Amino acid sequence: MSTTNSKLKAAVLIVSETASQDPSTDKCIPILKDVFSGSGNDQWDVAETDIVPDNVLAIQKTIRNWTDGANPVNLIITSGGTGFATKDNTPEVLLAMQYAAIHG
């Protein structure tokens, strides 16, 4: 079995109210793409990127699309949604998704 692209696939998810309304305010995606291309020993392809508001369903939907589809990614990097505001809930969402995946 041979594949045309043997690189591992990464995805970058930015959780930000501001950047979801104005993607030009996000600085993480370009930096992370540079990190993967420059420091990844040419083993990684940033196959997916998205910016979502700090909304539980938006975060879950994006991650599930990347992990449960026909061509799942190997790694998901998240940035944002980790502050002290009541809407900042990215770690809790990811923990709940991990728990559900393990315990059904």
mmCIF file of C-alpha atoms in Angstrom:
data_model
loop_
_atom_site.group_PDB
_atom_site.id
_atom_site.type_symbol
_atom_site.label_atom_id
_atom_site.label_comp_id
_atom_site.label_asym_id
_atom_site.label_seq_id
_atom_site.Cartn_x
_atom_site.Cartn_y
_atom_site.Cartn_z
ATOM 1 C CA MET A 1 0.000 0.000 0.000
ATOM 2 C CA SER A 2 1.504 3.260 -1.076
ATOM 3 C CA THR A 3 0.372 6.759 -0.280
ATOM 4 C CA THR A 4 1.124 9.894 -2.199
ATOM 5 C CA ASN A 5 1.414 11.988 0.947
ATOM 6 C CA SER A 6 3.045 10.228 3.877
ATOM 7 C CA LYS A 7 3.138 13.336 6.050
ATOM 8 C CA LEU A 8 1.316 13.395 9.356
ATOM 9 C CA LYS A 9 -1.674 15.731 9.360
ATOM 10 C CA ALA A 10 -2.055 18.456 11.967
ATOM 11 C CA ALA A 11 -5.006 20.752 12.580
ATOM 12 C CA VAL A 12 -5.040 24.124 14.334
ATOM 13 C CA LEU A 13 -8.160 25.313 16.125
ATOM 14 C CA ILE A 14 -8.311 28.882 17.380
ATOM 15 C CA VAL A 15 -11.043 29.563 19.938
ATOM 16 C CA SER A 16 -11.650 33.305 20.055
ATOM 17 C CA GLU A 17 -14.671 35.553 19.999
ATOM 18 C CA THR A 18 -12.620 38.346 18.420
ATOM 19 C CA ALA A 19 -10.819 36.282 15.775
ATOM 20 C CA SER A 20 -13.997 34.401 14.849
ATOM 21 C CA GLN A 21 -15.487 37.761 13.865
ATOM 22 C CA ASP A 22 -12.287 39.135 12.314
ATOM 23 C CA PRO A 23 -9.802 36.399 11.304
ATOM 24 C CA SER A 24 -7.144 39.024 10.520
ATOM 25 C CA THR A 25 -6.662 39.499 14.289
ATOM 26 C CA ASP A 26 -5.388 35.925 14.700
ATOM 27 C CA LYS A 27 -1.623 35.567 14.829
ATOM 28 C CA CYS A 28 -1.448 31.902 15.925
ATOM 29 C CA ILE A 29 -2.262 30.100 12.685
ATOM 30 C CA PRO A 30 0.593 31.623 10.647
ATOM 31 C CA ILE A 31 3.059 31.082 13.505
ATOM 32 C CA LEU A 32 2.033 27.468 14.025
ATOM 33 C CA LYS A 33 2.203 26.763 10.290
ATOM 34 C CA ASP A 34 5.762 28.128 10.326
ATOM 35 C CA VAL A 35 6.653 25.977 13.335
ATOM 36 C CA PHE A 36 5.364 22.828 11.649
ATOM 37 C CA SER A 37 7.088 23.581 8.360
ATOM 38 C CA GLY A 38 10.357 24.792 9.878
ATOM 39 C CA SER A 39 10.771 22.532 12.888
ATOM 40 C CA GLY A 40 8.792 19.487 11.888
ATOM 41 C CA ASN A 41 11.518 17.742 9.861
ATOM 42 C CA ASP A 42 9.151 17.902 6.870
ATOM 43 C CA GLN A 43 6.971 15.270 8.562
ATOM 44 C CA TRP A 44 3.887 17.435 9.115
ATOM 45 C CA ASP A 45 1.272 19.063 6.962
ATOM 46 C CA VAL A 46 -1.114 21.554 8.567
ATOM 47 C CA ALA A 47 -4.106 20.064 6.813
ATOM 48 C CA GLU A 48 -6.864 21.954 8.627
ATOM 49 C CA THR A 49 -7.299 25.288 10.363
ATOM 50 C CA ASP A 50 -10.371 26.942 11.787
ATOM 51 C CA ILE A 51 -11.369 29.803 14.052
ATOM 52 C CA VAL A 52 -14.495 29.408 16.178
ATOM 53 C CA PRO A 53 -16.107 31.468 18.923
ATOM 54 C CA ASP A 54 -15.847 30.190 22.482
ATOM 55 C CA ASN A 55 -18.907 28.017 22.110
ATOM 56 C CA VAL A 56 -19.048 24.404 23.305
ATOM 57 C CA LEU A 57 -20.902 23.090 20.257
ATOM 58 C CA ALA A 58 -18.669 24.936 17.770
ATOM 59 C CA ILE A 59 -15.525 23.519 19.391
ATOM 60 C CA GLN A 60 -16.948 19.987 19.565
ATOM 61 C CA LYS A 61 -18.257 20.042 15.991
ATOM 62 C CA THR A 62 -14.945 21.204 14.548
ATOM 63 C CA ILE A 63 -12.892 18.640 16.451
ATOM 64 C CA ARG A 64 -15.283 15.799 15.600
ATOM 65 C CA ASN A 65 -15.184 16.741 11.917
ATOM 66 C CA TRP A 66 -11.397 16.486 12.025
ATOM 67 C CA THR A 67 -11.236 13.235 14.009
ATOM 68 C CA ASP A 68 -14.252 11.264 12.842
ATOM 69 C CA GLY A 69 -14.147 11.932 9.108
ATOM 70 C CA ALA A 70 -12.794 9.813 6.291
ATOM 71 C CA ASN A 71 -9.337 11.422 6.572
ATOM 72 C CA PRO A 72 -8.746 12.119 10.272
ATOM 73 C CA VAL A 73 -5.891 14.308 11.420
ATOM 74 C CA ASN A 74 -3.090 12.981 13.622
ATOM 75 C CA LEU A 75 -2.795 15.999 15.915
ATOM 76 C CA ILE A 76 -4.989 18.918 16.930
ATOM 77 C CA ILE A 77 -3.487 22.058 18.448
ATOM 78 C CA THR A 78 -5.876 24.443 20.166
ATOM 79 C CA SER A 79 -5.258 28.024 21.162
ATOM 80 C CA GLY A 80 -7.530 30.339 23.087
ATOM 81 C CA GLY A 81 -10.571 29.982 25.261
ATOM 82 C CA THR A 82 -8.469 29.450 28.360
ATOM 83 C CA GLY A 83 -8.845 32.753 30.195
ATOM 84 C CA PHE A 84 -10.788 33.713 33.272
ATOM 85 C CA ALA A 85 -13.972 34.840 31.549
ATOM 86 C CA THR A 86 -17.035 32.663 32.062
ATOM 87 C CA LYS A 87 -17.168 31.873 28.331
ATOM 88 C CA ASP A 88 -13.550 30.617 28.283
ATOM 89 C CA ASN A 89 -14.116 26.891 28.441
ATOM 90 C CA THR A 90 -11.864 25.165 25.926
ATOM 91 C CA PRO A 91 -10.053 22.939 28.473
ATOM 92 C CA GLU A 92 -13.359 21.779 29.954
ATOM 93 C CA VAL A 93 -14.785 20.975 26.513
ATOM 94 C CA LEU A 94 -11.702 18.986 25.537
ATOM 95 C CA LEU A 95 -11.665 17.103 28.838
ATOM 96 C CA ALA A 96 -15.332 16.179 28.428
ATOM 97 C CA MET A 97 -14.694 14.975 24.868
ATOM 98 C CA GLN A 98 -11.746 12.865 26.036
ATOM 99 C CA TYR A 99 -13.815 11.369 28.855
ATOM 100 C CA ALA A 100 -16.660 10.531 26.457
ATOM 101 C CA ALA A 101 -14.241 8.920 23.994
ATOM 102 C CA ILE A 102 -12.745 6.711 26.709
ATOM 103 C CA HIS A 103 -15.912 5.828 28.575
ATOM 104 C CA GLY A 104 -18.405 5.836 25.746
#
